[in-house]
Short mmCIF file of C-alpha atoms and ligand atoms in Angstrom, two decimals:
data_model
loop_
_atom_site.label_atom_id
_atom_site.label_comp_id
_atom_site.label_asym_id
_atom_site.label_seq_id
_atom_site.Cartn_x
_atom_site.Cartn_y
_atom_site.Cartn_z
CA UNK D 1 4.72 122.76 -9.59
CA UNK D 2 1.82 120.91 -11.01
CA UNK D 3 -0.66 122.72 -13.35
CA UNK D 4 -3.12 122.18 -10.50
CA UNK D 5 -1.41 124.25 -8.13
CA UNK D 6 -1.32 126.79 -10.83
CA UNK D 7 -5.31 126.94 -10.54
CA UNK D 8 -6.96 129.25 -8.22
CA UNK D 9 -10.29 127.59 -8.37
CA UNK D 10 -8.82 124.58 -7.49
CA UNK D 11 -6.51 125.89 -4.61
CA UNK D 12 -9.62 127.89 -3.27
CA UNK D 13 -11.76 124.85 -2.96
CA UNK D 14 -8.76 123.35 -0.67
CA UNK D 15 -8.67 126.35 1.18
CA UNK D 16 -4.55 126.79 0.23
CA UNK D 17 -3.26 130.18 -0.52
CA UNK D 18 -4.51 132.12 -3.94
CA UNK D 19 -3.10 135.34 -5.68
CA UNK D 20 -7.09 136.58 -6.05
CA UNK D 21 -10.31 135.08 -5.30
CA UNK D 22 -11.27 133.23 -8.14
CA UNK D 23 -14.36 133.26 -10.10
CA UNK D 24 -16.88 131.65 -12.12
CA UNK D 25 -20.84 132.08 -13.06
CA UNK D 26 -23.58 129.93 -12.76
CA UNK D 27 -24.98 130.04 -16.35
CA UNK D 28 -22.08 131.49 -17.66
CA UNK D 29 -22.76 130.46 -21.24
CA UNK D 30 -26.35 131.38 -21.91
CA UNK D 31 -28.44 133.22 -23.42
CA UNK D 32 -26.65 136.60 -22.26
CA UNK D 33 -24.28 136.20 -24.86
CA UNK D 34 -24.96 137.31 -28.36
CA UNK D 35 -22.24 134.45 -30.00
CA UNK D 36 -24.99 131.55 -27.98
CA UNK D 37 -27.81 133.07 -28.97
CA UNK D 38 -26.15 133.14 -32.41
CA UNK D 39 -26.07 129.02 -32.00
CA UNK D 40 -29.07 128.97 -30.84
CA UNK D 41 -29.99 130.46 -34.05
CA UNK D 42 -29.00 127.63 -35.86
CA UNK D 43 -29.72 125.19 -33.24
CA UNK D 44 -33.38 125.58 -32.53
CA UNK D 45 -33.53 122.34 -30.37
CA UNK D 46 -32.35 122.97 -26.82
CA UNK D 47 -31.13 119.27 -26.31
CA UNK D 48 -30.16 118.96 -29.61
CA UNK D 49 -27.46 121.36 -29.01
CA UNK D 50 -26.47 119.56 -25.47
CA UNK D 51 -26.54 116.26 -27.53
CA UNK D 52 -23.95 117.45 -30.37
CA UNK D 53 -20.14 117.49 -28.30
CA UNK D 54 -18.70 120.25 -30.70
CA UNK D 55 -21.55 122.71 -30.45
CA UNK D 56 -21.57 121.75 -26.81
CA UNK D 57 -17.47 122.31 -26.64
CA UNK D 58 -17.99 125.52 -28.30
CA UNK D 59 -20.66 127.58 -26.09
CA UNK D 60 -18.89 126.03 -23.38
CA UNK D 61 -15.86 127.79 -24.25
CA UNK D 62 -17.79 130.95 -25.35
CA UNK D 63 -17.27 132.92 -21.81
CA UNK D 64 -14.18 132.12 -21.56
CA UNK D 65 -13.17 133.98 -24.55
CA UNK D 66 -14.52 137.06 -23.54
CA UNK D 67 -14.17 137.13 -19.56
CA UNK D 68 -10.57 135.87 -17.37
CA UNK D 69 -13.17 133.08 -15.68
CA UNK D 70 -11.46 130.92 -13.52
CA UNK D 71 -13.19 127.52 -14.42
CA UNK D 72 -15.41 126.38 -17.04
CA UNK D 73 -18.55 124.34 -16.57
CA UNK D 74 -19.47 121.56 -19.30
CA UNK D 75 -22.80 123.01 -21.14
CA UNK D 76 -25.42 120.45 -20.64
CA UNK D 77 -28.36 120.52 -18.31
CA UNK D 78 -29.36 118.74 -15.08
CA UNK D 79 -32.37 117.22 -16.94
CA UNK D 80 -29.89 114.87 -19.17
CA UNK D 81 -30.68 112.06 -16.50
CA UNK D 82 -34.65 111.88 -16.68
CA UNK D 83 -34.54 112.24 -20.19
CA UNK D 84 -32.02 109.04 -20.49
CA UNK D 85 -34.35 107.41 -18.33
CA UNK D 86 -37.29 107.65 -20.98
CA UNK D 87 -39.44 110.29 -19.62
CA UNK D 88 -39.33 112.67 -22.68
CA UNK D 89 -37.97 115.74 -22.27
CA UNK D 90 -38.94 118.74 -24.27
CA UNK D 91 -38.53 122.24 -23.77
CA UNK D 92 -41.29 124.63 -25.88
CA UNK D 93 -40.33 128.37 -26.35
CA UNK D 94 -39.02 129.96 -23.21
CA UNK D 95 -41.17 127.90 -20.88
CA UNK D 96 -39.19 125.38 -19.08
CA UNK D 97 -38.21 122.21 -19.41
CA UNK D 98 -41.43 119.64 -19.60
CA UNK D 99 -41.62 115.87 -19.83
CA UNK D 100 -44.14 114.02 -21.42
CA UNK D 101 -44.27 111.51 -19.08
CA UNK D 102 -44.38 112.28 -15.38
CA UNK D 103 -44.06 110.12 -11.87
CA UNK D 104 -47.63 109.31 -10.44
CA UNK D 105 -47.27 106.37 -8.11
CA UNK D 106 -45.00 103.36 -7.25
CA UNK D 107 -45.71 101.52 -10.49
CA UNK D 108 -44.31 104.06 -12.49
CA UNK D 109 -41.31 104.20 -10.00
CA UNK D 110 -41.12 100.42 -10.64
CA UNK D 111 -40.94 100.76 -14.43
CA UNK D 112 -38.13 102.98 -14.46
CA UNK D 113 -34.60 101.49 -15.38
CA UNK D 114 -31.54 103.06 -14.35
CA UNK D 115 -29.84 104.39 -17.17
CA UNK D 116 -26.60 102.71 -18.28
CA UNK D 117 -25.15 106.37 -17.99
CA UNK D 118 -21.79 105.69 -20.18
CA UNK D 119 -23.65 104.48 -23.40
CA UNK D 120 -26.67 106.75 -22.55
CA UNK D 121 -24.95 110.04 -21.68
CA UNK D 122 -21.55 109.47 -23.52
CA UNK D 123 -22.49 112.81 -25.60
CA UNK D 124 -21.99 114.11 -22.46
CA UNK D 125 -18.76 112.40 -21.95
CA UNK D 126 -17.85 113.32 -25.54
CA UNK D 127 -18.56 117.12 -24.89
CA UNK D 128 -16.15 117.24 -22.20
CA UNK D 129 -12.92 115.18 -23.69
CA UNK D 130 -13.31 117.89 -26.03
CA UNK D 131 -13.37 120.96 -24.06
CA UNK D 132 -10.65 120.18 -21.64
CA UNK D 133 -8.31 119.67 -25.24
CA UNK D 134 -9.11 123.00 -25.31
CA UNK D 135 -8.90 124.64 -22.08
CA UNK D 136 -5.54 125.64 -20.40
CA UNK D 137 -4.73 123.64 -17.69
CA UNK D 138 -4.97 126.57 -15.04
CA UNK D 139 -8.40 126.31 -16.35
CA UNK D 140 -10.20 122.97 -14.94
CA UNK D 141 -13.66 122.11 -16.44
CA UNK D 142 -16.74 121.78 -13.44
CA UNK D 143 -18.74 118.88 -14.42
CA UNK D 144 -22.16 118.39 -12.76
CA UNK D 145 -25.42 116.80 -11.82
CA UNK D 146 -28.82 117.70 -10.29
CA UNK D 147 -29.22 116.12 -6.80
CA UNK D 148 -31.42 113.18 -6.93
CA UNK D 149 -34.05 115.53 -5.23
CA UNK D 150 -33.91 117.91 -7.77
CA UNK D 151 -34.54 115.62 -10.51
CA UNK D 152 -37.37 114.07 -8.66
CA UNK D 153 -39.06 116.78 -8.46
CA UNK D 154 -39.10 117.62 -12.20
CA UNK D 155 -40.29 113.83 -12.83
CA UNK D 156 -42.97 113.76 -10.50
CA UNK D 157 -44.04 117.92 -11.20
CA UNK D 158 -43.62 116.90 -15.27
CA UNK D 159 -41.85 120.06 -15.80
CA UNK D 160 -40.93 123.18 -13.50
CA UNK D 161 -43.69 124.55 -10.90
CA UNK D 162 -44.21 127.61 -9.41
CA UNK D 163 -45.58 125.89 -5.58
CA UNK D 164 -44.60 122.17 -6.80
CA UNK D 165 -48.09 120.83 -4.95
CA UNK D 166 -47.24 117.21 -6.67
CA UNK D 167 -43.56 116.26 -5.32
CA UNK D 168 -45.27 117.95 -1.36
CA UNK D 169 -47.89 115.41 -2.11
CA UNK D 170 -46.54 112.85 -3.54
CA UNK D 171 -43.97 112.86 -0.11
CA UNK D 172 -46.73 112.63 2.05
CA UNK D 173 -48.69 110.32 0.10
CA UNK D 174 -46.14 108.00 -1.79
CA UNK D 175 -43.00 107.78 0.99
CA UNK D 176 -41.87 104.87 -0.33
CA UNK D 177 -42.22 105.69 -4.01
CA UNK D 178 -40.28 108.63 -3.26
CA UNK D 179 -37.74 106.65 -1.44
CA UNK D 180 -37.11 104.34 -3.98
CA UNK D 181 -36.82 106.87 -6.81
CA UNK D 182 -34.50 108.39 -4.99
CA UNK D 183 -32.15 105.51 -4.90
CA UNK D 184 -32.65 104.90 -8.42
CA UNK D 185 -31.86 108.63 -8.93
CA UNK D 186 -28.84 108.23 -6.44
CA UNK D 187 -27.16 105.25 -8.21
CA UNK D 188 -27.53 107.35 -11.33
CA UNK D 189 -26.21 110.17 -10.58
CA UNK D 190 -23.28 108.89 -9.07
CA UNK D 191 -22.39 106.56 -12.49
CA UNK D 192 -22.86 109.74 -13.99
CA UNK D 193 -20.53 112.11 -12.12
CA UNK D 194 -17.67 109.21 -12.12
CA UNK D 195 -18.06 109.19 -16.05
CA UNK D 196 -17.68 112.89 -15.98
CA UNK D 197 -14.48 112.92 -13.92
CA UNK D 198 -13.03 110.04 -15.62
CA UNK D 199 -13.56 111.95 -18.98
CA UNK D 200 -11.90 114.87 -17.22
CA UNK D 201 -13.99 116.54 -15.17
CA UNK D 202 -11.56 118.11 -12.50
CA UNK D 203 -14.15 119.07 -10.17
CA UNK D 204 -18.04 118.35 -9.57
CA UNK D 205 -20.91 120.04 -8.60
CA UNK D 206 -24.50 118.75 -7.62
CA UNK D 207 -27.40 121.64 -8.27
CA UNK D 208 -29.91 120.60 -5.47
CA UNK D 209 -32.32 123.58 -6.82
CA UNK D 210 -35.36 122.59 -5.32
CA UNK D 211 -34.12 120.82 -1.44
CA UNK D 212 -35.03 124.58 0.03
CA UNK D 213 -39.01 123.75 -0.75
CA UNK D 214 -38.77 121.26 2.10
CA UNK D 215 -38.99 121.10 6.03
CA UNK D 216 -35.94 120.41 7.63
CA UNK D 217 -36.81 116.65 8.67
CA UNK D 218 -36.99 115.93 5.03
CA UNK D 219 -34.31 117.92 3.42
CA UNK D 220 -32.26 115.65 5.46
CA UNK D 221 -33.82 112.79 4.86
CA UNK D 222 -35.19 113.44 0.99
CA UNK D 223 -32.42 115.43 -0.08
CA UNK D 224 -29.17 115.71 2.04
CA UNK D 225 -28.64 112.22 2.57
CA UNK D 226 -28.50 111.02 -1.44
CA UNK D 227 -26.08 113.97 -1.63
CA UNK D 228 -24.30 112.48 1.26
CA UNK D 229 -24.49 108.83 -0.35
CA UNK D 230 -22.94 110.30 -3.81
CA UNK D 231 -20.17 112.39 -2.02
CA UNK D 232 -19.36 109.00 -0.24
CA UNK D 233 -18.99 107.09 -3.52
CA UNK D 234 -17.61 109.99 -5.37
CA UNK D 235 -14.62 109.94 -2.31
CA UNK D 236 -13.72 106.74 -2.26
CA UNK D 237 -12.63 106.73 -5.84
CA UNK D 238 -11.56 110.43 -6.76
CA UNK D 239 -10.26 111.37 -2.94
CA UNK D 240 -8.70 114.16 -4.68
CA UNK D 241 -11.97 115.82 -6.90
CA UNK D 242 -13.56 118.48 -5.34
CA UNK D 243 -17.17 118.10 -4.81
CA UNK D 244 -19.33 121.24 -4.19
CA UNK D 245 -22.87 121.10 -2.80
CA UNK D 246 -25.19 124.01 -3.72
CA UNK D 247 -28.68 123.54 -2.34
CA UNK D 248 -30.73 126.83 -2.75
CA UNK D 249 -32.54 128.62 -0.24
CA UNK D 250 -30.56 125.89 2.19
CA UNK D 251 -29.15 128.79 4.12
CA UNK D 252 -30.51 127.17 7.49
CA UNK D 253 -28.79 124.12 6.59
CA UNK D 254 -25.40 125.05 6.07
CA UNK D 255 -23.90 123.24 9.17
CA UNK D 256 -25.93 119.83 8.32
CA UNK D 257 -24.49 120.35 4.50
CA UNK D 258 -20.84 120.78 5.67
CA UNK D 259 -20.60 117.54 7.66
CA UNK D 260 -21.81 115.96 4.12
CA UNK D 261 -18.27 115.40 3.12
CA UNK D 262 -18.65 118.20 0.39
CA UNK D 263 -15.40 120.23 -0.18
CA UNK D 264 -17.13 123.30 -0.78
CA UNK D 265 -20.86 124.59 -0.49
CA UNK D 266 -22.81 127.17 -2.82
CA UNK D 267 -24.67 130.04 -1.27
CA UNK D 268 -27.54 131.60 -2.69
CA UNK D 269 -27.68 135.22 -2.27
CA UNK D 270 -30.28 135.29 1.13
CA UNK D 271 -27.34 134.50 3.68
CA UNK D 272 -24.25 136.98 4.51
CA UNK D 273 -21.14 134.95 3.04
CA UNK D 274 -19.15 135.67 6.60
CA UNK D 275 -22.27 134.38 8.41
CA UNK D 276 -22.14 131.01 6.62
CA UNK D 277 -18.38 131.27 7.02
CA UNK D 278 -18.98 131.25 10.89
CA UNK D 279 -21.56 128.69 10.88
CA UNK D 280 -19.53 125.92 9.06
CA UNK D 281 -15.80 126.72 10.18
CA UNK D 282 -13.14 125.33 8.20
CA UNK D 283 -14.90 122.41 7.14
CA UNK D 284 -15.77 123.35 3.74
CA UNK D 285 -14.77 126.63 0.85
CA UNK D 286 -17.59 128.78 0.24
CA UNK D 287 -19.18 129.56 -3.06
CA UNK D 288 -21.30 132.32 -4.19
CA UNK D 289 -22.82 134.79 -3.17
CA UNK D 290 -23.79 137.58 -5.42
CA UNK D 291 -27.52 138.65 -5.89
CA UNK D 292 -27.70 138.00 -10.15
CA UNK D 293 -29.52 141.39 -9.92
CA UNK D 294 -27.29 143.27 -9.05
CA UNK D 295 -25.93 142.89 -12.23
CA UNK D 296 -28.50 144.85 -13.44
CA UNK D 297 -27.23 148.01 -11.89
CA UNK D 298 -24.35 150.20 -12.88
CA UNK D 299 -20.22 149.30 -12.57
CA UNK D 300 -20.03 151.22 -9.93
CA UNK D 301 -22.77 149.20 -7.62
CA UNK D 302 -21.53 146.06 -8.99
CA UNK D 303 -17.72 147.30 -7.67
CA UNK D 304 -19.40 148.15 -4.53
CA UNK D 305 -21.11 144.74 -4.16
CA UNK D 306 -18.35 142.52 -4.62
CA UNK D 307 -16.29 145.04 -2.36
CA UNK D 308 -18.72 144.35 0.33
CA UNK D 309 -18.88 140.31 -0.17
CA UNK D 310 -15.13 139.92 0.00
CA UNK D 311 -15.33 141.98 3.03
CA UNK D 312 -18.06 140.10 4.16
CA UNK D 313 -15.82 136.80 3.63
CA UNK D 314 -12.76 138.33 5.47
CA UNK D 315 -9.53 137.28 4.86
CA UNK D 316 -7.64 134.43 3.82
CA UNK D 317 -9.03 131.68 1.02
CA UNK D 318 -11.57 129.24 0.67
CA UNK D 319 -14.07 131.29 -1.27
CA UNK D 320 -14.74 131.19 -4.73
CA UNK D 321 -17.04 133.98 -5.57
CA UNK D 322 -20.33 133.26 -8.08
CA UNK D 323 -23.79 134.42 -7.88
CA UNK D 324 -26.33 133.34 -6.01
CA UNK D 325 -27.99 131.29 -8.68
CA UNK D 326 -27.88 131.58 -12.38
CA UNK D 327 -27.27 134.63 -14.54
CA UNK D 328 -30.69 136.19 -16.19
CA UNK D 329 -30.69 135.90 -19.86
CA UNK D 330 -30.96 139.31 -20.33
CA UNK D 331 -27.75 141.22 -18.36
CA UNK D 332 -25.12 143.08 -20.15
CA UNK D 333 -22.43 141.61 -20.91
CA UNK D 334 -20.00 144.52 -20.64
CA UNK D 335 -21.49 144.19 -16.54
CA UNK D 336 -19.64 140.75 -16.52
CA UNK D 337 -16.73 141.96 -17.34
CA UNK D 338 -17.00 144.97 -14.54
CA UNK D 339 -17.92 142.01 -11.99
CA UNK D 340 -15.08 139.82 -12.82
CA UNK D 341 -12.47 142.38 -13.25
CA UNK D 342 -13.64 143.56 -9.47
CA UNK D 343 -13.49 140.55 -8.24
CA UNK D 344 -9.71 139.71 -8.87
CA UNK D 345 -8.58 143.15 -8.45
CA UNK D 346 -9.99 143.67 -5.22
CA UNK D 347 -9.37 140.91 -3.84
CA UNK D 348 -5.73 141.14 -4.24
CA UNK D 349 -5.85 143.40 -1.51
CA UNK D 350 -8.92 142.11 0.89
CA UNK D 351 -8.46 138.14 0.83
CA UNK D 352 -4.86 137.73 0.76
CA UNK D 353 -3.12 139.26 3.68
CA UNK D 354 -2.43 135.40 4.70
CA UNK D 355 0.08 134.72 2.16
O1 CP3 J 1 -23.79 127.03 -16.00
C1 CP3 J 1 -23.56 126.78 -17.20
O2 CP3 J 1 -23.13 127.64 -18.01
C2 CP3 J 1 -23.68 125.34 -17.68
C3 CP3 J 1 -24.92 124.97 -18.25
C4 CP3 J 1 -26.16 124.68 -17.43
C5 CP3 J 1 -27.44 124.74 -18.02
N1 CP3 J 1 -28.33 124.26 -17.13
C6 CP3 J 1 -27.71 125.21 -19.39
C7 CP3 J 1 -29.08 125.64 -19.72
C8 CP3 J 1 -26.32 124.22 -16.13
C9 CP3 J 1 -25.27 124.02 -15.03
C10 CP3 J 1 -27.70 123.95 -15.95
C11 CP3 J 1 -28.27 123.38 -14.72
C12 CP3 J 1 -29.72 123.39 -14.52
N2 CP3 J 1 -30.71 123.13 -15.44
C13 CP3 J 1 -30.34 123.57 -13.26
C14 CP3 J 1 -29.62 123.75 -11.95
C15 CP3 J 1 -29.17 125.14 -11.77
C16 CP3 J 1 -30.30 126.09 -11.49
O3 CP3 J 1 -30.52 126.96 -12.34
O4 CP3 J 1 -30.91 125.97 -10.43
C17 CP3 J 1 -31.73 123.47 -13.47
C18 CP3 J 1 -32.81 123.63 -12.41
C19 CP3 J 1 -31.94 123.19 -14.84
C20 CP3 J 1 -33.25 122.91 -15.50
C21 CP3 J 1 -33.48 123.86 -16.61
N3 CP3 J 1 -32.81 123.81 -17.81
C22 CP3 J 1 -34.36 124.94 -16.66
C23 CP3 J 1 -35.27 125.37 -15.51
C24 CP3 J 1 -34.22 125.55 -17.91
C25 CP3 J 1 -35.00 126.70 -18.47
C26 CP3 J 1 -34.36 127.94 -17.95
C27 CP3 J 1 -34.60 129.14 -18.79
O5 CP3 J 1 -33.96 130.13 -18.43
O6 CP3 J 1 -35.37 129.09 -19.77
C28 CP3 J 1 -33.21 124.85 -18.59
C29 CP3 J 1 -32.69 125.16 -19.94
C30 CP3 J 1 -31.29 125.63 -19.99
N4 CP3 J 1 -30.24 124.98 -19.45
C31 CP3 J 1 -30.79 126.81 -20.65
C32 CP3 J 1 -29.42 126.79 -20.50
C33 CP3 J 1 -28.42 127.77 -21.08
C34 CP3 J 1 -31.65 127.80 -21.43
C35 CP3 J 1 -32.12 127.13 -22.67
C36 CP3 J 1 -31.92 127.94 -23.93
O7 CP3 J 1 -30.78 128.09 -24.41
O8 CP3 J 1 -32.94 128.37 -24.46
#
């Protein structure tokens, strides 16, 4: 057998038989753990640390030390892409990411250059030929991207936003602005996640955070087709590379996302896993779905959670079981350990009656 079939991640995302549901976090090495905050100590400079491959390598590998995790995901950030492309990315203490440059019009559009992604990004690159000399190869690293969407909206925002007023106008107002960033964003992002599988990236994953803020017409047209473009391109070369999809709050799009050409789609925590299991058949895996809060509570609600989500799923594989969006910065970690532990011991018994 090849040391792929030996990974349950990777046999979950083709929907083949598993010994347990596998399982990985979104944010799994953050600011939850004492050993990153502990780099973070010494590393004041948020990119600084995404910019230097061994630091990078080692929180990366941080959660994996501590919890049975059935992937890894490189540490970076989705906002490596705008800030290649010269708009200035700083983050100031605990607010958010913010650029000192932001998208106004179609002039600005106009002036930005693609980034040559492999001279560019190559700490990226660098980061991740370095974890994967690390990781066991039941173990395969997650590379990923924000979805050209996503990224627009930070460049034309300048930063996060709490009712993001500027991308909502700047769609109505600047269509073809939007339009063109978006290919620029597109052909990007899809140098970007190539480079990241041919460094050794065994699967990929585009974080389309923001596609829920927008009316159906145009998260198909503003954010699902660029995703569908990059899955296309990703395809053709890497038939074999898993790509997963995880738009949030795009629970009313599920059906749309799974004729994308995805592999797999993440679910935030509003939908019931074995409702989005009917809705998209056996087109795609599932990912997700755990409310991060819960993780708040005690072992025993956390046990009871994951209970009712694999339940929820019903039998047989295709899920690989997350949260619904990132871990907060400020959960237990001993409540990790309770969640993953539940998850591959109950499963056992709920998931795998098809084997
Ligand atoms: O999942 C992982 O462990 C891999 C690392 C990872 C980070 N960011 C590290 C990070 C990943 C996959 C991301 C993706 C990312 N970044 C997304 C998409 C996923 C999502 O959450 O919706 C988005 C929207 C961003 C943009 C971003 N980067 C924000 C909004 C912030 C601030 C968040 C905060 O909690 O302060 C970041 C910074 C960031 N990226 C941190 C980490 C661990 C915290 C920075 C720190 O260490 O101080």
């Amino acid at each position: 057998m090849s040391s792929i079939q030996h990974s349950r991640f990777l046999s979950a995302l083709a929907k083949q038989p598993v010994d347990c549901t596998p399982v990985w976090i979104m944010r799994q090495a953050g600011r939850y753990l004492p050993e990153y905050r502990a780099v973070r100590e010494q590393i004041k400079d948020f990119m600084t640390l995404c910019k230097t491959p061994e630091r990078a390598c080692e929180v990366t590998l941080q959660p994996l030390a501590r919890f049975p995790l059935d992937a890894a995901i490189i540490f970076s950030d989705i906002l490596t892409i705008p800030d290649a492309m010269g708009l200035g990315l700083y983050f100031e203490n605990n607010e958010g990411p913010k650029f000192k440059h932001r998208i106004q019009n179609m002039q600005d559009v106009n002036a930005l250059s693609v980034p040559n992604v492999e001279q560019d990004l190559d700490y990226v690159f660098a980061a991740i030929r370095l974890v994967i000399k690390e990781l066991p190869s039941h173990i395969p690293l997650i590379g990923f991207s924000g979805s050209p969407f996503t990224l627009a909206t930070y460049m034309v925002e300048g930063g996060g936003s709490k009712n993001f007023h500027r991308i909502r106008q700047f769609l109505y107002t600047e269509p073809e602005a939007l339009q063109l960033l978006l290919e620029k964003l597109t052909t990007a992002v899809t140098g970007y996640l190539l480079s990241q599988i041919a460094a050794g990236a065994r699967t990929v994953m585009i974080f389309d955070t923001w596609g829920g803020i927008l009316t159906t017409e145009s998260y198909q047209r503003f954010s699902l087709q660029p995703m569908s473009k990059i899955v296309a391109k990703l395809k053709q070369q890497h038939p074999n590379v898993p790509v997963i999809l995880f738009t949030k709050n795009g629970g009313l799009w599920l059906r749309e996302m799974s004729d994308s050409g995805a592999d797999a789609l993440g679910l935030d925590w509003t939908i019931n896993i074995g409702r989005a299991r009917q809705l998209v058949g056996d087109k795609v895996a599932l990912q997700g779905n755990m409310d991060p809060a819960i993780l708040y509570s005690t072992g025993d609600r956390i046990r009871q959670e994951v209970a009712a989500i694999l339940d929820n799923y019903g039998p047989g594989s295709g899920h690989i079981f997350n949260l619904g969006h990132g871990i907060h910065p400020d959960i237990p970690p001993d409540n990790v350990k309770i969640l993953v532990d539940a998850v591959h011991e109950l499963s056992r018994t709920k998931h795998m009656a098809t084997i």
